[in-house]
Structure formats: structure tokens, C-alpha cells
Short mmCIF file of N, CA and C in Angstrom, two decimals:
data_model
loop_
_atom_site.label_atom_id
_atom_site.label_comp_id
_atom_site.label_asym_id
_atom_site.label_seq_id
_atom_site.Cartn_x
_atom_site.Cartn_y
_atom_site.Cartn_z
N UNK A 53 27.67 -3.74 17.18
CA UNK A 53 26.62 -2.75 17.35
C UNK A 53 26.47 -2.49 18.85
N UNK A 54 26.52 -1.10 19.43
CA UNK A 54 26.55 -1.01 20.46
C UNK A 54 24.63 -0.72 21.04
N UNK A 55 24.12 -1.92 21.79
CA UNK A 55 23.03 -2.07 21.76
C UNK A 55 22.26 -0.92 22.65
N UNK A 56 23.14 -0.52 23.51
CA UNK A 56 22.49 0.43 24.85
C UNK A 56 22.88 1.82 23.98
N UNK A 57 23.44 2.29 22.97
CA UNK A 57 23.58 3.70 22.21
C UNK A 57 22.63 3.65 21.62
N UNK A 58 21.18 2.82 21.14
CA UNK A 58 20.10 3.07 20.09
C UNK A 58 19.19 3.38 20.83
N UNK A 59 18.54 3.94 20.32
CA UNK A 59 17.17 4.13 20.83
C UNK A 59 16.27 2.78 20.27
N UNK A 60 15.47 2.12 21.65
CA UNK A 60 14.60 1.02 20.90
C UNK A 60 13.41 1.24 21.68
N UNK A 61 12.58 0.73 20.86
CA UNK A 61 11.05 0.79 20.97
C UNK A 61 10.36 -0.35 21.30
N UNK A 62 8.68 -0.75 21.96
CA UNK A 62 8.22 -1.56 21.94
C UNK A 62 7.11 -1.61 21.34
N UNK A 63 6.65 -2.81 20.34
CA UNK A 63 5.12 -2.60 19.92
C UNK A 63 5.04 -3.94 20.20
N UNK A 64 3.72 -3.61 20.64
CA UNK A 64 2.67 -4.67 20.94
C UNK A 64 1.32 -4.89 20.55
N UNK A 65 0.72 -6.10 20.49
CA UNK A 65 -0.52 -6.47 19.66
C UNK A 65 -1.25 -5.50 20.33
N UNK A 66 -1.19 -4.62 21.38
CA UNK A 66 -2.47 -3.32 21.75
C UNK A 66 -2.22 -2.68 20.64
N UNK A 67 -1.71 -2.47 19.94
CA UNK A 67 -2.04 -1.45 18.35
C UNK A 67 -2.89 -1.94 17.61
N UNK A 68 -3.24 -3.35 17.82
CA UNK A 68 -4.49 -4.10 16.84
C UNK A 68 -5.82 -4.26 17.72
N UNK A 69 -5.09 -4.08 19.45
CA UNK A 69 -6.52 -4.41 19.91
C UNK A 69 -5.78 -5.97 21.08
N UNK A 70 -5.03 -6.35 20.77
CA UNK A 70 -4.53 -7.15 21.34
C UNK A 70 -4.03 -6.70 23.22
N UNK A 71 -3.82 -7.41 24.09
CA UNK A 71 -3.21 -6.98 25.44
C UNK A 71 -1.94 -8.07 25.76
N UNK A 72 -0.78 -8.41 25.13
CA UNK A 72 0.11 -8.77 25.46
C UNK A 72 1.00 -7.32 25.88
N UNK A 73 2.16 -8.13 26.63
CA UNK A 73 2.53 -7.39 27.43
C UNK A 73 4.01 -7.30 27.19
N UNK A 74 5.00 -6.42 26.90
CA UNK A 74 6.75 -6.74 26.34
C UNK A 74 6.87 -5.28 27.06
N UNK A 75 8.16 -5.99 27.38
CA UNK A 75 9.03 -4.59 27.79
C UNK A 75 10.47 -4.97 27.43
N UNK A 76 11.34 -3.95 27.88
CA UNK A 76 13.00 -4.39 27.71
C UNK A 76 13.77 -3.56 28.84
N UNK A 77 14.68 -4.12 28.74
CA UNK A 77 15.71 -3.00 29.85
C UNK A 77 17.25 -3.22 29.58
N UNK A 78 18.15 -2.44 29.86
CA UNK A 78 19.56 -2.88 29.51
C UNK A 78 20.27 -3.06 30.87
N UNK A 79 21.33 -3.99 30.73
CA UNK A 79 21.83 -3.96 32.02
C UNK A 79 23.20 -4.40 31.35
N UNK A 80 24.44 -3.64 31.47
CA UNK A 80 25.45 -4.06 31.05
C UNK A 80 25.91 -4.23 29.74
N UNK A 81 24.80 -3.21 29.05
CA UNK A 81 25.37 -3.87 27.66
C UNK A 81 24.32 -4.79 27.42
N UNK A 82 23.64 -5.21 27.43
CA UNK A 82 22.84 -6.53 27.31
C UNK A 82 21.36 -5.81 27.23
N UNK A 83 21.07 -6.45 25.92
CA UNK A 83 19.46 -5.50 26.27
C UNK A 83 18.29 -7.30 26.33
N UNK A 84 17.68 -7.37 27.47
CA UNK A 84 16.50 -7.90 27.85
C UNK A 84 15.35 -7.74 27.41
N UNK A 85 14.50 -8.88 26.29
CA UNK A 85 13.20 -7.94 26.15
C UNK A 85 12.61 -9.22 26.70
N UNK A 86 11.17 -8.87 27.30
CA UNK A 86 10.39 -9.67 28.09
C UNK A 86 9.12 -9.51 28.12
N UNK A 87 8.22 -10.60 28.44
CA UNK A 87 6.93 -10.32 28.88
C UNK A 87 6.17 -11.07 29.30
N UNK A 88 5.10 -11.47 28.54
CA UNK A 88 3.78 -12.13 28.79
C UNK A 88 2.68 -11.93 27.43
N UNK A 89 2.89 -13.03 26.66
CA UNK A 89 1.93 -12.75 25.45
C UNK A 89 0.57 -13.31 25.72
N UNK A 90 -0.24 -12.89 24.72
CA UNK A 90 -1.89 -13.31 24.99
C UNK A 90 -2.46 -13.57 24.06
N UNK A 91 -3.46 -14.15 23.39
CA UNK A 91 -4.13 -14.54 22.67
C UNK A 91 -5.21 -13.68 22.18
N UNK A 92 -5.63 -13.28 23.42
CA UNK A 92 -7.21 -12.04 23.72
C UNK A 92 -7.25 -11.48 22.34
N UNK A 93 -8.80 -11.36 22.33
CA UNK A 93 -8.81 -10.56 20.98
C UNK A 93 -8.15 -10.27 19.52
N UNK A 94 -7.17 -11.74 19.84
CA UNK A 94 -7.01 -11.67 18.67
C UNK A 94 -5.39 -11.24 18.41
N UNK A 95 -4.70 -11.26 19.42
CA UNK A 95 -3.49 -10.63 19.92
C UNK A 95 -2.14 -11.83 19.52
N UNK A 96 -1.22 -11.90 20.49
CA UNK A 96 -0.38 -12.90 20.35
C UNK A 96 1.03 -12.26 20.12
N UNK A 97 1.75 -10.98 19.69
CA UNK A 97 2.70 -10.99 19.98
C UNK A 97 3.56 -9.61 20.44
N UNK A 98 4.51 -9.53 20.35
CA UNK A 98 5.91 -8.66 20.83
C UNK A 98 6.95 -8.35 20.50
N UNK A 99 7.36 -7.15 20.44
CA UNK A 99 8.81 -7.03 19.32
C UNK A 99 9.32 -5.53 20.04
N UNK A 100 10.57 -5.58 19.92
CA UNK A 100 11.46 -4.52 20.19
C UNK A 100 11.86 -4.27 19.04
N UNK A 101 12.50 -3.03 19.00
CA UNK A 101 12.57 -2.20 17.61
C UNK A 101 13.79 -1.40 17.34
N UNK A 102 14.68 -0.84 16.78
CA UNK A 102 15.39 0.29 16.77
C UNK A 102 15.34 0.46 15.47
N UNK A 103 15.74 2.12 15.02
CA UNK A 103 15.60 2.64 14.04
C UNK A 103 17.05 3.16 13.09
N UNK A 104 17.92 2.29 14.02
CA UNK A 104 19.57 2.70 13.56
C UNK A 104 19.91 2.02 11.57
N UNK A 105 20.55 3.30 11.17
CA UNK A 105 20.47 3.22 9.67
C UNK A 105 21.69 2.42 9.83
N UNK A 106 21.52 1.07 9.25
CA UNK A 106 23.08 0.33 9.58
C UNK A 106 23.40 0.08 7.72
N UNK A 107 24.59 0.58 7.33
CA UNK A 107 25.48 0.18 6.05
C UNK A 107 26.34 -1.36 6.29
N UNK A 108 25.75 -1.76 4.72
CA UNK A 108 25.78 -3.43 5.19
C UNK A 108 27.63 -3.42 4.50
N UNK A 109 27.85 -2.51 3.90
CA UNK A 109 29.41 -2.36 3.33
C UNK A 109 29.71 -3.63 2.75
N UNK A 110 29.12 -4.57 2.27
CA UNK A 110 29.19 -6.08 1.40
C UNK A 110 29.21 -7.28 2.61
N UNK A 111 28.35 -6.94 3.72
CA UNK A 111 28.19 -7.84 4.47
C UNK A 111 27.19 -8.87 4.24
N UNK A 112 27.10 -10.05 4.52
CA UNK A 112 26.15 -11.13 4.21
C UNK A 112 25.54 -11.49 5.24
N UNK A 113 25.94 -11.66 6.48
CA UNK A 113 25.27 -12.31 7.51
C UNK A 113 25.20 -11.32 8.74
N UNK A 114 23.95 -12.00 9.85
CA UNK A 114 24.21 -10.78 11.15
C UNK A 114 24.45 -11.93 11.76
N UNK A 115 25.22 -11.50 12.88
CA UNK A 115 25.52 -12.50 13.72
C UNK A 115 24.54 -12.64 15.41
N UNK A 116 24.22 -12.67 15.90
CA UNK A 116 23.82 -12.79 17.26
C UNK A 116 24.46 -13.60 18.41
N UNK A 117 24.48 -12.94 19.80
CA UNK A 117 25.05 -13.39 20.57
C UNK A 117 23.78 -13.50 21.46
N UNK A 118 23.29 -14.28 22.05
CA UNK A 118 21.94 -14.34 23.03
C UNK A 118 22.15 -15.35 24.04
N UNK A 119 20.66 -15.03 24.86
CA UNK A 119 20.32 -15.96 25.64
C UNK A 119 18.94 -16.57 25.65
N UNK A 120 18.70 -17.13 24.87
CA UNK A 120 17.20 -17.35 25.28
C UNK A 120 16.55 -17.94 26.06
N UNK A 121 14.86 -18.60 26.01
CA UNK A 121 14.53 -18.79 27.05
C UNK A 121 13.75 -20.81 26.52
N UNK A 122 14.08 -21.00 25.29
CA UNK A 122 13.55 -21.89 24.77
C UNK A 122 11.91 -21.56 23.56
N UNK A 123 11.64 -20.65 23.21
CA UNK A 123 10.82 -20.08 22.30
C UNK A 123 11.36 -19.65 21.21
N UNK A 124 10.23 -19.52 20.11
CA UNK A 124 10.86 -19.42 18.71
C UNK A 124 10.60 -18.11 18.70
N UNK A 125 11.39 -16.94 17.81
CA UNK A 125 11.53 -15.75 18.09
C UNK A 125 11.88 -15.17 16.07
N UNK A 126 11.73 -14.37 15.81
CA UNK A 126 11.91 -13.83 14.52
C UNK A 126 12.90 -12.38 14.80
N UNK A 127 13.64 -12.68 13.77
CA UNK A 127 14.29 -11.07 13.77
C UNK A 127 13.99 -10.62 12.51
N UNK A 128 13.86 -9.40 12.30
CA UNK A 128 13.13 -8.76 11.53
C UNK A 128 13.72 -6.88 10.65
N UNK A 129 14.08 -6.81 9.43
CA UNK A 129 14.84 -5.97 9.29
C UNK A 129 13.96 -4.95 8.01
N UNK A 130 14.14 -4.13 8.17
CA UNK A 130 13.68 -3.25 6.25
C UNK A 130 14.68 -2.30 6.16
N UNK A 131 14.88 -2.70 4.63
CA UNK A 131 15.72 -1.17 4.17
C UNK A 131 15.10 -0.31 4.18
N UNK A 132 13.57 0.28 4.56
CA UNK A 132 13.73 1.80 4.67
C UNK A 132 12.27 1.76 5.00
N UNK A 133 12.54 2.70 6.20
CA UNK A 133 11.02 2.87 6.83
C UNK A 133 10.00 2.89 6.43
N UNK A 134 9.78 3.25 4.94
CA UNK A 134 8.79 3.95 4.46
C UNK A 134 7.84 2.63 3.47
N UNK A 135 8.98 1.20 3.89
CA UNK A 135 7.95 0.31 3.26
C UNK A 135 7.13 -0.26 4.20
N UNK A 136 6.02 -0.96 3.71
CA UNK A 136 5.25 -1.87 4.79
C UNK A 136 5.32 -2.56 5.20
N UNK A 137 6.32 -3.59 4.37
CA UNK A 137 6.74 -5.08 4.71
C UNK A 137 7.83 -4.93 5.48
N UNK A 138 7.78 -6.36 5.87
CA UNK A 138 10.04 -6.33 6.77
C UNK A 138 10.34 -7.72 6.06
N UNK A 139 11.32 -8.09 5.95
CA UNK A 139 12.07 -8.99 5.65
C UNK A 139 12.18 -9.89 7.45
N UNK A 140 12.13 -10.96 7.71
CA UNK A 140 12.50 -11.83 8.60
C UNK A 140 12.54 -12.91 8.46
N UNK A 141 12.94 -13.67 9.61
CA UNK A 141 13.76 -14.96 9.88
C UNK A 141 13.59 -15.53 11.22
N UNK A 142 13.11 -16.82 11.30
CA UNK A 142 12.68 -17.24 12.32
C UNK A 142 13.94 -17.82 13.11
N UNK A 143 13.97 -17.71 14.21
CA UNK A 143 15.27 -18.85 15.13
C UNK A 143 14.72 -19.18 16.56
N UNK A 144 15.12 -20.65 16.74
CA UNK A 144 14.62 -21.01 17.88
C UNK A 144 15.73 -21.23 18.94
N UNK A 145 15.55 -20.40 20.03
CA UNK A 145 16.36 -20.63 21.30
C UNK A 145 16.24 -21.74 22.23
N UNK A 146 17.66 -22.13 23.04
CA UNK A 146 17.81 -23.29 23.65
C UNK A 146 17.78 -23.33 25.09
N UNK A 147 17.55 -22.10 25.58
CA UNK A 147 17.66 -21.99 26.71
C UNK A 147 18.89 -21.61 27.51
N UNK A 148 19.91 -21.53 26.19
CA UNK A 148 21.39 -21.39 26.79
C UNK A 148 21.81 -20.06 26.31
N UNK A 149 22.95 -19.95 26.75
CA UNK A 149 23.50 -18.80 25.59
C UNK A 149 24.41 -19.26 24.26
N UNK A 150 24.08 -18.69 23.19
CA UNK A 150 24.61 -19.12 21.73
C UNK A 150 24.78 -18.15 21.02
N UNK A 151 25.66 -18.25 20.06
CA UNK A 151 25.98 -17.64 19.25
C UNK A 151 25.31 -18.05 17.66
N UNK A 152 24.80 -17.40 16.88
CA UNK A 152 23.72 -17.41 15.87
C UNK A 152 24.24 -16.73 14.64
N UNK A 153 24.50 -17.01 13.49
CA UNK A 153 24.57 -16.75 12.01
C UNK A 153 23.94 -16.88 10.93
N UNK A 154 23.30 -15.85 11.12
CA UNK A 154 22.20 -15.84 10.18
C UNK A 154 22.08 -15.11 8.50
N UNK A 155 22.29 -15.87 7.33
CA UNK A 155 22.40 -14.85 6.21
C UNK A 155 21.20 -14.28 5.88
N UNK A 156 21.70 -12.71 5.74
CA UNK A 156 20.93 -11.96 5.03
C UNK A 156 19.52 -12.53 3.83
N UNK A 157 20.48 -13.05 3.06
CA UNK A 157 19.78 -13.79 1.67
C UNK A 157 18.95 -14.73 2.29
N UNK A 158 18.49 -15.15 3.50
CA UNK A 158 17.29 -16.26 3.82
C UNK A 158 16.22 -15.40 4.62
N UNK A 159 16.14 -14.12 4.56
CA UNK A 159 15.24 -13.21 5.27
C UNK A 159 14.24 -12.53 4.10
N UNK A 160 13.25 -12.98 4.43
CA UNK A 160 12.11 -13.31 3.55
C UNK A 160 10.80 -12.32 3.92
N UNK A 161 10.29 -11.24 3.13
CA UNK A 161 9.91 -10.23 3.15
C UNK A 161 8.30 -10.90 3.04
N UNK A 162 7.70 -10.22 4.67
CA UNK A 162 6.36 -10.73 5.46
C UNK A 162 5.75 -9.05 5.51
N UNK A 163 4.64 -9.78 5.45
CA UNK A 163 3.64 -8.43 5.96
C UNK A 163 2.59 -8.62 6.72
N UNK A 164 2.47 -8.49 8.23
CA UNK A 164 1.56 -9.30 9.22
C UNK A 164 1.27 -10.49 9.13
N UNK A 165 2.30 -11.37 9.29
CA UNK A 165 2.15 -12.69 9.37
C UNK A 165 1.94 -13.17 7.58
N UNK A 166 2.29 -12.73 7.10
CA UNK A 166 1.80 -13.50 5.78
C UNK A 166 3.22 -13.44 4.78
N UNK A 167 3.80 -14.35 4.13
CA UNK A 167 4.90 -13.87 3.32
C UNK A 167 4.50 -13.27 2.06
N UNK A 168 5.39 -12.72 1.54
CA UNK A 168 5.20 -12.09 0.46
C UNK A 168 5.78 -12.50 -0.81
N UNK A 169 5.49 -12.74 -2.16
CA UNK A 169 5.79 -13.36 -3.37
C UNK A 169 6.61 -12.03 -3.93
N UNK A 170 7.61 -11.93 -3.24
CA UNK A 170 9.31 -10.54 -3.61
C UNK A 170 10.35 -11.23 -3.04
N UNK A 171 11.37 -10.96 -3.54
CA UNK A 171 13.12 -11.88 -3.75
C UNK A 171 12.89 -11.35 -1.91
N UNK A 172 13.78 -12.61 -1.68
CA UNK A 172 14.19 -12.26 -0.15
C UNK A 172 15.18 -11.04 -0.34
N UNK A 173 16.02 -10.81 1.18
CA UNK A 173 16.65 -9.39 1.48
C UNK A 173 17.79 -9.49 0.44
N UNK A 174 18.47 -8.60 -0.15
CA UNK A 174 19.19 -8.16 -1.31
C UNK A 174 19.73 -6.59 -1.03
N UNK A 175 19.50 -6.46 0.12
CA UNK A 175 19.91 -5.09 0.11
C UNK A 175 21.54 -4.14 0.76
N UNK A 176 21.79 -3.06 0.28
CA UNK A 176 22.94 -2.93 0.82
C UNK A 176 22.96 -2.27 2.32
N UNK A 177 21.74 -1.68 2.76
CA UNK A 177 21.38 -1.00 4.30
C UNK A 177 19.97 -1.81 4.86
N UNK A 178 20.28 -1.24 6.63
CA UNK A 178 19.19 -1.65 7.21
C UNK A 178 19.22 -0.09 8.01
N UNK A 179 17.52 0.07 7.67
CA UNK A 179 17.13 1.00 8.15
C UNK A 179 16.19 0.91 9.95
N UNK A 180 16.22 -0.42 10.10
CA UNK A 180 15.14 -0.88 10.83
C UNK A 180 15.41 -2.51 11.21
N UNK A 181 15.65 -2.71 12.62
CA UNK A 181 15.85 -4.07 12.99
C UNK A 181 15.19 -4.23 14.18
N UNK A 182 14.42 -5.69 14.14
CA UNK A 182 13.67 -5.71 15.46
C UNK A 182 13.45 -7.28 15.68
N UNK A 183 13.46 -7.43 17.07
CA UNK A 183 13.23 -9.00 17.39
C UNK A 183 11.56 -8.81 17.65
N UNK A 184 11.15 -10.01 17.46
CA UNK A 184 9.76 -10.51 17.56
C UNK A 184 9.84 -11.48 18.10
N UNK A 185 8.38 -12.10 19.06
CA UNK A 185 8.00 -12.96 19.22
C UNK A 185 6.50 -13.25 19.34
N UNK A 186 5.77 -14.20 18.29
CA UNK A 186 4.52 -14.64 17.98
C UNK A 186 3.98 -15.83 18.30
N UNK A 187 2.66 -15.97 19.39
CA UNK A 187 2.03 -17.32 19.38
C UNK A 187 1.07 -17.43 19.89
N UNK A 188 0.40 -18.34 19.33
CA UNK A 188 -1.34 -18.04 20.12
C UNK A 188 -1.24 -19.07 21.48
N UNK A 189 0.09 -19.48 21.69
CA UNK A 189 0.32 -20.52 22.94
C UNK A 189 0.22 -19.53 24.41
N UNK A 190 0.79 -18.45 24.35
CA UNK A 190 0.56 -17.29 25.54
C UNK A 190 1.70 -17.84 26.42
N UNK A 191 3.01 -17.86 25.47
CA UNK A 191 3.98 -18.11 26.96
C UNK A 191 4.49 -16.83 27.49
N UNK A 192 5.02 -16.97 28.51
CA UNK A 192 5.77 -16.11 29.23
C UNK A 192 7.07 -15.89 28.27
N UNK A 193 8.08 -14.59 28.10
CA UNK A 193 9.07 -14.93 27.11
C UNK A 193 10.44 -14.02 27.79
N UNK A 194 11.43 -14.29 27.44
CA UNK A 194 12.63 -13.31 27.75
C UNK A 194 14.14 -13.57 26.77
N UNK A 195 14.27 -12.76 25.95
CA UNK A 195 15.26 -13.48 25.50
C UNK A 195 16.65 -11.95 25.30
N UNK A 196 17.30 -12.42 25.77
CA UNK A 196 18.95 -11.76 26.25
C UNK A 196 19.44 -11.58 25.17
N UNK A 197 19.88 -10.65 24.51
CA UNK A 197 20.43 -9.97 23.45
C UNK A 197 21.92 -9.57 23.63
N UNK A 198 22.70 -10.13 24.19
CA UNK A 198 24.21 -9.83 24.29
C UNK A 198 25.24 -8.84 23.35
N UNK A 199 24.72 -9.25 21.76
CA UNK A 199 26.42 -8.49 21.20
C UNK A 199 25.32 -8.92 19.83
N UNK A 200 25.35 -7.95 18.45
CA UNK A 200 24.41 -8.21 17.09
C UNK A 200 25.84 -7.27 16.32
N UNK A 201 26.38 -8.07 15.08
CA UNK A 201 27.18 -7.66 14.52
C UNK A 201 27.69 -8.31 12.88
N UNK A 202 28.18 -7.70 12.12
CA UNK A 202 27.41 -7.82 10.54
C UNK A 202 28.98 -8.55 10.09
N UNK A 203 28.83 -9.99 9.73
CA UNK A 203 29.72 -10.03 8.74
C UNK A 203 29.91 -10.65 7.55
#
């Protein structure tokens, strides 16, 4: 997946009222998302977004290539915009760079923090993929997104 051809987005707990703080930038191919989370009001997290319709063509797993920063981070997917929930999956970074395999079939369909009693992901497209990161701890966060690819 070529990460710097999508268009990606940022939301942050200011849509609830929250003031954490995420941004991203690309440099090389490599997209950076970063910030400063907060607690305030009720707040706590951060997520980058893109809206690329990806065909899973009988794929099972996404793969990730990263860097993180030592924080636990969720990636987060829906087949189609128009539902409420996302399907995600938690993974915790080492501080290094790694390579990550993650199956489809263990991404487990949440709706603001809460899971939901529906079959995990089963689907043949992703309409919607986004990293997150949630905590009422307020760390500082950055985690390096290198290379995301389906097999």
C-alpha cells in the first residue's frame, strides 16, 4: 500500500470535547503520526485515518512494518463507511522497528471503546483503516508506519 498516495485524516477526542493533540506527516514514504494525549474532560485519544477502498482478493492477514515508541496502539478497519462500529486489534510496540502480522479473523468489532456481541472481521473489503491510540495515562506518542500490506 502506497502510504503517501492516500489521503489520511486526523480525529481527535476534540470531537467529544476532549483536547489531545495528533498530527502526522510523511517523510519518505513513511507516514509519522504523533502527539500528546490528555485525559481533560474526558478525552484520551488519537487516530489517523484513510478512506482507501482496499479488495481483500482472499487475503487473511495485514502485515505492518513500523516503528514504535513503546505504547499500545489499535488498528482499526470497517467494511463500509456507513457502519458505526470498526472492527480492531490491539498491538503493543517495542520501541524498535518490527515487522507485525496480524489476522484479519482476530479484529473484533468495537464501538467507542466498548466491544460488540457480532462475529469478528469476515469480510472481503476494507473501506476504512486507521491507527489509534487510547489512555487515560497522557503519554506523549509517535509511532512510524513504514510499509502496510495484505497477505
Amino acid at each position: 500500500m502506497d502510504l503517501s498516495k492516500n489521503e489520511w485524516d486526523i480525529i481527535n477526542d476534540d470531537v467529544m470535547g476532549g483536547v489531545s493533540t495528533g498530527k502526522f506527516f510523511f517523510t519518505d514514504s513513511c507516514l509519522t503520526f504523533f502527539g500528546k494525549l490528555s485525559s481533560k474532560f474526558n478525552g484520551g485519544f488519537s487516530s489517523v485515518r484513510t478512506k482507501e477502498r482496499i479488495s481483500l482478493d482472499g487475503y487473511t492477514k495485514i502485515s505492518l512494518k513500523i516503528l514504535g515508541d513503546g505504547n499500545t496502539y489499535q488498528l482499526r478497519i470497517k467494511d463500509s463507511n456507513y457502519n458505526y462500529y470498526s472492527y480492531a486489534l490491539e498491538f503493543q510496540t517495542k520501541g524498535v522497528q518490527e515487522q507485525l502480522e496480524l489476522d484479519l479473523s482476530d479484529f473484533k468489532p468495537i464501538f467507542r471503546g466498548t466491544y460488540l456481541e457480532m462475529k469478528n472481521f469476515d469480510k472481503n473489503k476494507i473501506d476504512e483503516l486507521s491507527f489509534m491510540i487510547i489512555s487515560k495515562n497522557e503519554p506523549d506518542f509517535k509511532l512510524q508506519i513504514l510499509d502496510i500490506y495484505f497477505n
